[in-house]
Coordinates of C-alpha atoms and ligand atoms in Angstrom, one line a residue:
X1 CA 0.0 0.0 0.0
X2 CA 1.3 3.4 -1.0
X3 CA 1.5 5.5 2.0
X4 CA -0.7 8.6 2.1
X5 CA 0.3 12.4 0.9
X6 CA 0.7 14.3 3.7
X7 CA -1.6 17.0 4.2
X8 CA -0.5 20.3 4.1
X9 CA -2.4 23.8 5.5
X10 CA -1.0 26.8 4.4
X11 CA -2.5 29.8 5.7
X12 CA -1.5 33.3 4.6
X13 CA -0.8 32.2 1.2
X14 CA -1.2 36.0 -0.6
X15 CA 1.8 37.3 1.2
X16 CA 5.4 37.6 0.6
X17 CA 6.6 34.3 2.2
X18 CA 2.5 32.8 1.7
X19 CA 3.2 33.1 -2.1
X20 CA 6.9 31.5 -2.0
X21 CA 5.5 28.5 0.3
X22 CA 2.6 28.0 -2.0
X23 CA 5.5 27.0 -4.7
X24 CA 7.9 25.8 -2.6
X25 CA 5.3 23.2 -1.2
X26 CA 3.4 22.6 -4.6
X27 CA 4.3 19.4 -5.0
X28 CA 5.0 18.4 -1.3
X29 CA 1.5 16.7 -0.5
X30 CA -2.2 17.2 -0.4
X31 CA -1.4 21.8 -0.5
X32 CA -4.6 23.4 0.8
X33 CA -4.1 27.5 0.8
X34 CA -6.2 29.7 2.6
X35 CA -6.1 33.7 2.4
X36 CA -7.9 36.0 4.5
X37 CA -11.3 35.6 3.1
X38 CA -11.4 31.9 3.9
X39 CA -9.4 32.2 7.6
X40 CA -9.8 35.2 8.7
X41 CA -7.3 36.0 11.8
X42 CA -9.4 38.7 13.3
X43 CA -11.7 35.4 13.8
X44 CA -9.8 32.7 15.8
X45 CA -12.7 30.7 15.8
X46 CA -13.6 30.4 12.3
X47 CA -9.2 29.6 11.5
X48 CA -10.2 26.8 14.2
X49 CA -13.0 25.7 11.9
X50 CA -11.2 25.2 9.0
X51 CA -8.2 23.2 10.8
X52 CA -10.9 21.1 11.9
X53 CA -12.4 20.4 8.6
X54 CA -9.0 19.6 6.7
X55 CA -7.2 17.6 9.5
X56 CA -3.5 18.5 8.4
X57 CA -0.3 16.7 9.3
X58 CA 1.6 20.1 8.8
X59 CA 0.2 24.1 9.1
X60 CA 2.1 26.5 7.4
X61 CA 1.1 29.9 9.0
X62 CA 2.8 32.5 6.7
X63 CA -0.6 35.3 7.7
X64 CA 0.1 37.9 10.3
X65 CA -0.5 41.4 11.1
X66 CA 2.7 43.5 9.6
X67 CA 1.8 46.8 10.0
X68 CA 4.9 47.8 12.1
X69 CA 3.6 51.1 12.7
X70 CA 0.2 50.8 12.5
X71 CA 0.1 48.3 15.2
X72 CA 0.5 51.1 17.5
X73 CA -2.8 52.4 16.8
X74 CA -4.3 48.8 16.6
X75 CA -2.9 47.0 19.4
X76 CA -5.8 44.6 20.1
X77 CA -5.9 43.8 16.1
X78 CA -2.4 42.9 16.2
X79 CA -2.8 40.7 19.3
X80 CA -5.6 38.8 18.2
X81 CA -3.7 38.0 14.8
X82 CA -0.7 37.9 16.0
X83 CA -1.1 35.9 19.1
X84 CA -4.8 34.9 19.7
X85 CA -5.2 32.9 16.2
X86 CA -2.0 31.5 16.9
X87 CA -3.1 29.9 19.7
X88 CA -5.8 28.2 18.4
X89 CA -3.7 27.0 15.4
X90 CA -1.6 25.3 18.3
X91 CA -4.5 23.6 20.5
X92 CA -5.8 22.4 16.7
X93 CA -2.4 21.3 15.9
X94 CA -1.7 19.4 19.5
X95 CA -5.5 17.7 19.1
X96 CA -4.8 16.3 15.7
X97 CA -1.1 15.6 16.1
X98 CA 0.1 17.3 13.6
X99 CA 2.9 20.1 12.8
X100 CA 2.9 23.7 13.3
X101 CA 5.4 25.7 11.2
X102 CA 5.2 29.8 12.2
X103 CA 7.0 32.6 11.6
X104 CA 8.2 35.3 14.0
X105 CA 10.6 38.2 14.2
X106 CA 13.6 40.2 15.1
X107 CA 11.6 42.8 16.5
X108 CA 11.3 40.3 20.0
X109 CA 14.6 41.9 20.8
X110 CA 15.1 45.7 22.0
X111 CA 18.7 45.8 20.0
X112 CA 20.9 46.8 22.9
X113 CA 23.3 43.8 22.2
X114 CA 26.4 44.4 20.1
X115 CA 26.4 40.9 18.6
X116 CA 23.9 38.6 17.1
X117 CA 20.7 37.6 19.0
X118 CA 20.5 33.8 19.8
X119 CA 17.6 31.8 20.7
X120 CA 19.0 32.2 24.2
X121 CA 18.6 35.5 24.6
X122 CA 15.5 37.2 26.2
X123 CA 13.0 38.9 24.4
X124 CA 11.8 43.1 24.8
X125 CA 10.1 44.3 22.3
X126 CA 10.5 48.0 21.8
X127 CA 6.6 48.1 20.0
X128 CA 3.5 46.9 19.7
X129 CA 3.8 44.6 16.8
X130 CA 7.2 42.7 18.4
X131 CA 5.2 42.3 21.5
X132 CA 2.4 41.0 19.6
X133 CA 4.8 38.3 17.8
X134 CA 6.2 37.5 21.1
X135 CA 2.6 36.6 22.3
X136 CA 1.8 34.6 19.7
X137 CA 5.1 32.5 20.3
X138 CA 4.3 32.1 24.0
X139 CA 0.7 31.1 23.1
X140 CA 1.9 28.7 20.7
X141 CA 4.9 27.3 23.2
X142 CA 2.4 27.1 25.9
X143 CA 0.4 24.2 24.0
X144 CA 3.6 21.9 23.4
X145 CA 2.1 21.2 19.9
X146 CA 4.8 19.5 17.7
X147 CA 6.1 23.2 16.3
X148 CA 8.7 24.7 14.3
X149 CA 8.7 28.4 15.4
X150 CA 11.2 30.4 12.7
X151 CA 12.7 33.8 13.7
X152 CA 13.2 35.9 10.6
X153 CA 13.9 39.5 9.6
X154 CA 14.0 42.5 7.2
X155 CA 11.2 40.0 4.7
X156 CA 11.3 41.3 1.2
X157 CA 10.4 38.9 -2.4
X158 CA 9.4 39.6 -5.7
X159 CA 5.8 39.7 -4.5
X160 CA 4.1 41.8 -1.9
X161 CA 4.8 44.7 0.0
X162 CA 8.4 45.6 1.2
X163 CA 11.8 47.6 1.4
X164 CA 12.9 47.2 -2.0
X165 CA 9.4 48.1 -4.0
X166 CA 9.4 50.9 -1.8
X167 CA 12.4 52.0 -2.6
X168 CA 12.2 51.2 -6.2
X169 CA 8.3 53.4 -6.5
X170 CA 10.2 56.4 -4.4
X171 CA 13.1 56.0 -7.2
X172 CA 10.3 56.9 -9.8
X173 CA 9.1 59.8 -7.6
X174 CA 11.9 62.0 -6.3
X175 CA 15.7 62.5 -6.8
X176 CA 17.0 62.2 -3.5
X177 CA 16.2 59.1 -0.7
X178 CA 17.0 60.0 3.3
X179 CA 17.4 56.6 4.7
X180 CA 18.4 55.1 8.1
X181 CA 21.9 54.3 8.3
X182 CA 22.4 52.8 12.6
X183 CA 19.6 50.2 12.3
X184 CA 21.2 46.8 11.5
X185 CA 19.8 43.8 10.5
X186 CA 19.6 40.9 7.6
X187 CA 17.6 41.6 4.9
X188 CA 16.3 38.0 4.3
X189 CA 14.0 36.9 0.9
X190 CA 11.0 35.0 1.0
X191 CA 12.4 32.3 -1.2
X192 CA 15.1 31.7 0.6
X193 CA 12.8 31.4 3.8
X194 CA 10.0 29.2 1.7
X195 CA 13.3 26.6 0.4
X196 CA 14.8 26.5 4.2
X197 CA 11.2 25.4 5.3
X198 CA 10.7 23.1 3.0
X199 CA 14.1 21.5 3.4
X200 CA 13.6 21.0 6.8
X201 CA 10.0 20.3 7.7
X202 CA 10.6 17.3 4.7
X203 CA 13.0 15.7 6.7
X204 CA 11.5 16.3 9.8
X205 CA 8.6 13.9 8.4
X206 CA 10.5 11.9 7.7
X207 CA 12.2 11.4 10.8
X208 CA 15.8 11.9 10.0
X209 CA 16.1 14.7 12.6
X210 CA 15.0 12.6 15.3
X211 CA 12.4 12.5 17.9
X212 CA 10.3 15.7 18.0
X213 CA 12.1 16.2 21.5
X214 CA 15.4 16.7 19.1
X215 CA 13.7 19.5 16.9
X216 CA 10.9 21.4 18.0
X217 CA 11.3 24.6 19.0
X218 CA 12.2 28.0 18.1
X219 CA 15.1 28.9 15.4
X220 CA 16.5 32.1 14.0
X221 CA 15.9 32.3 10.0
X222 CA 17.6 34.8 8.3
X223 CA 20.3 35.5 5.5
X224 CA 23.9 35.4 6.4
X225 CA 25.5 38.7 6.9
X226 CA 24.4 41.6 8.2
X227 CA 23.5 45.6 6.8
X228 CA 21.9 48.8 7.6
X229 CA 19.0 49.7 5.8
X230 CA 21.1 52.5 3.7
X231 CA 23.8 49.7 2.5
X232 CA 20.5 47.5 1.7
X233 CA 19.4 50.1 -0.2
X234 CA 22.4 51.1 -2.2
X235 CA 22.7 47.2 -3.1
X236 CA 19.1 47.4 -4.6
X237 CA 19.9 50.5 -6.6
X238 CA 23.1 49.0 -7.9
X239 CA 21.2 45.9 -9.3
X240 CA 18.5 48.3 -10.7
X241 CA 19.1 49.9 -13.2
X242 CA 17.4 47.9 -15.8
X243 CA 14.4 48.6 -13.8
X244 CA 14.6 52.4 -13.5
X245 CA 15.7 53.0 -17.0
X246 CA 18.9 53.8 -15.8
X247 CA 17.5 56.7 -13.4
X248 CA 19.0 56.5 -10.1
X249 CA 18.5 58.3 -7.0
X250 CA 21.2 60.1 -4.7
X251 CA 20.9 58.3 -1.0
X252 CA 21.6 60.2 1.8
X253 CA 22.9 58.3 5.3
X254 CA 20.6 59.4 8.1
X255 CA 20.2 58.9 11.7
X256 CA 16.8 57.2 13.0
X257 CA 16.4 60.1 15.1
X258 CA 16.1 61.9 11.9
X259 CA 13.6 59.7 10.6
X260 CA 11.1 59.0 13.9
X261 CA 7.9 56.6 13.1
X262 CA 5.4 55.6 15.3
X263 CA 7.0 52.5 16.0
X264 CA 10.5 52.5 17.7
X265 CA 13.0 49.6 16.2
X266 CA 16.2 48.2 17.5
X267 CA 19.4 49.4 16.4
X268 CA 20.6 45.8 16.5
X269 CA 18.5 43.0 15.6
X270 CA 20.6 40.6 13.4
X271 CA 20.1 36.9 14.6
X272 CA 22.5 34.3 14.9
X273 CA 21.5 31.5 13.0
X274 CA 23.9 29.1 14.6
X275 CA 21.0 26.7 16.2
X276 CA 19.5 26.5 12.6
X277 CA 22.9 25.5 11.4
X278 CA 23.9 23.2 13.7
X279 CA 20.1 21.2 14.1
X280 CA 18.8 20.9 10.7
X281 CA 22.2 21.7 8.8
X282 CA 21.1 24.2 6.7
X283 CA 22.5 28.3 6.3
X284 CA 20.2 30.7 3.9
X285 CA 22.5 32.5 1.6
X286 CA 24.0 35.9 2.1
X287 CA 21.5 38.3 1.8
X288 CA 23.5 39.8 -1.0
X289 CA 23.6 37.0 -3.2
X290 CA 20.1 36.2 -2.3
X291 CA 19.3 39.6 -3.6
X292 CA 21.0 39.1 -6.8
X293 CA 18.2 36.3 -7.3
X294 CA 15.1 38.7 -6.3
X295 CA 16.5 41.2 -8.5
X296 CA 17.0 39.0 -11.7
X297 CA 13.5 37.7 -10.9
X298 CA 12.2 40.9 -11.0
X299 CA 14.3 42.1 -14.7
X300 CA 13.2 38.8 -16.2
X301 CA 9.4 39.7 -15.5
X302 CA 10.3 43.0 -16.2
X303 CA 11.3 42.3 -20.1
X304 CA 8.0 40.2 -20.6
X305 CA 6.4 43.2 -19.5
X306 CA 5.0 42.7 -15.9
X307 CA 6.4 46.2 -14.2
X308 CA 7.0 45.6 -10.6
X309 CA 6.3 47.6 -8.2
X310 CA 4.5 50.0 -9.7
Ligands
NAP401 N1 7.8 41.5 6.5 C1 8.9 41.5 7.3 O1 9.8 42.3 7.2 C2 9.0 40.5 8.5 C3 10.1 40.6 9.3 C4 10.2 39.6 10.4 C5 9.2 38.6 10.5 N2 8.2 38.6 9.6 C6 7.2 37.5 9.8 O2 7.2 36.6 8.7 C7 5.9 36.1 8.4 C8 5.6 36.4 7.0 O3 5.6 37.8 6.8 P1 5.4 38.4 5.3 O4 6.5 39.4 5.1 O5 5.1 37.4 4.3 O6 4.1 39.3 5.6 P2 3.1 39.9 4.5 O7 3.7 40.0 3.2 O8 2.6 41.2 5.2 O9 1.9 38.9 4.5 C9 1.1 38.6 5.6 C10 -0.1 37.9 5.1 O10 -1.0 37.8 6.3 C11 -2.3 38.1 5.9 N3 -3.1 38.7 6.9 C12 -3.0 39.8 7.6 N4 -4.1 40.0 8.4 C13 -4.8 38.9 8.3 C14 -6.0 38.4 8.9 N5 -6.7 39.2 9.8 N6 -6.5 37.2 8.5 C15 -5.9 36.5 7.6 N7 -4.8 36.8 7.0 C16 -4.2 38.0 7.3 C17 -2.1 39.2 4.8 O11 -3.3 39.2 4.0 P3 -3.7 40.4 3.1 O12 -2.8 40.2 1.9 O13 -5.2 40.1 2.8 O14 -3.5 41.6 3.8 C18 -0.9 38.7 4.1 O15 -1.3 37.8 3.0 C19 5.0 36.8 9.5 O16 4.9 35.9 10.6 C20 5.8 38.0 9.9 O17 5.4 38.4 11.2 C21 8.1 39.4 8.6

């Protein structure tokens, strides 16, 4: 007898790392993708529903409330998305036995270190959408549902809303770009974080990482190497100029005190990805060379006419 396709829940499927899940998984198992019309966050119960009704071995929850600054504003939003649905994914995912894959951020950390964060390291969010993620990680932890809890940062792709269309639609607009220059981080892409997942939740079905004692937990997922957010940029504009038609902006290094936003953000928040490396034996490229990647993705579309970012 042919054992049975696993199935596979991914929820959050129209965003950045949603999209590169959907066709990272494609051909993983039985893939059903839900958006916000069919699992609506704001609505733990109804996400609970549909859990229920599909019975998946694995959830891939991509959807959560990114509105850094926003989230000031809309704390309760944030926490019910963030943390709340979460936590029902979890109890559904501890009822049925199955896997729980989730993402979370840098922004646990309040950036006062000088090296890399490790997994080791205590959390203190500086805003309301950190504290939000931090929840939701707790609220998931606090179930001990098999779970694969991924730390990323600085999420950009070829899809979706991000750092480099921004900078690309500003490039269009004005002559001159102010960005931050002593906020440092790794940008990370969405593929790279969709191929990592798929890599290892594979094997961990299959069992070649060992009893779920061995592997679940929480792991930092980002590129290797680090940046500010002005370096990130100037490594976007000098890929870009097929996309600009050669018309590049002047960048000007700035403080974030120059910049303020509802939101504060650490000055440090680059993650050692050492536990990552040394568990499931796998390092994400440098966020440079990954960038390379997103950026060729982008000229190819580009030349058969899709325009991104606009
Ligand atoms: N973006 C970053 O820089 C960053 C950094 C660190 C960690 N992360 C984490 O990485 C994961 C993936 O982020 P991403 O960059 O792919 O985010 P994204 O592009 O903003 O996508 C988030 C997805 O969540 C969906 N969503 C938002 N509210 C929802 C709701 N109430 N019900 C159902 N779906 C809802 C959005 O749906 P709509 O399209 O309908 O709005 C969107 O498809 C998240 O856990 C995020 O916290 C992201």
């Amino acid at each position: 007898m042919t054992p049975r396709k696993p199935r596979i829940l991914l929820l959050g499927t129209a965003g950045q790392v949603g999209r590169e899940l959907q066709a990272s998984f494609a051909d993983f198992g039985d893939l059903t993708c839900a958006d916000r019309k069919s699992a609506n966050f704001e609505r733990p119960e109804q996400v609970g529903n549909l859990v229920r009704h599909v019975a998946p071995d694995v959830i891939l929850n991509a959807a959560a409330y990114t509105a850094v600054d926003r989230a000031e504003s809309e704390p309760v939003l944030a926490t019910t998305v963030n943390a709340e649905a979460p936590r029902v994914l979890a109890e559904e995912a501890l009822r049925l036995g199955g896997l729980l894959v989730h993402y979370s951020t840098d922004y646990v950390f309040d950036g006062s270190k000088q090296e890399p964060w490790t997994e080791a390291d205590e959390p203190n969010p500086l805003n309301v959408y950190g504290a939000s993620k931090l929840a939701g990680e707790r609220a998931i932890e606090s179930t001990g549902c098999r779970r694969l809890v991924f730390r990323t940062s600085w999420v950009y792709g070829p899809h979706g809303s991000n750092f480099l269309f921004t900078m690309l639609r500003l490039a269009r607009e004005r002559e001159r770009l102010s960005i931050v220059n002593d906020q440092f981080g790794a940008p990370t892409s969405a593929i790279e974080i969709a191929t990592a997942t798929r890599h290892i939740v594979e094997r961990v079905m299959e069992g070649r990482f060992g009893a779920e004692k061995d592997w679940t937990g929480t792991y930092h997922m980002t590129c290797a190497d680090s940046t500010t957010w002005f370096s990130f940029a100037q490594a976007i504009f000098a890929r870009a100029g097929g996309l600009l038609d050669g018309k590049l902006p002047q960048l000007i290094p700035i403080a974030t005190a120059d910049y303020p936003t509802p939101a504060r953000r650490p000055r440090n928040s680059v993650l050692s990805n050492a536990r990552l490396v040394e568990r499931f034996g796998i390092r994400l490229a440098p966020w440079a060379t990954a960038l390379d990647a997103v950026m060729e993705k982008l000229l190819s579309d580009a030349d058969g006419g899709d325009r991104p970012g606009a």
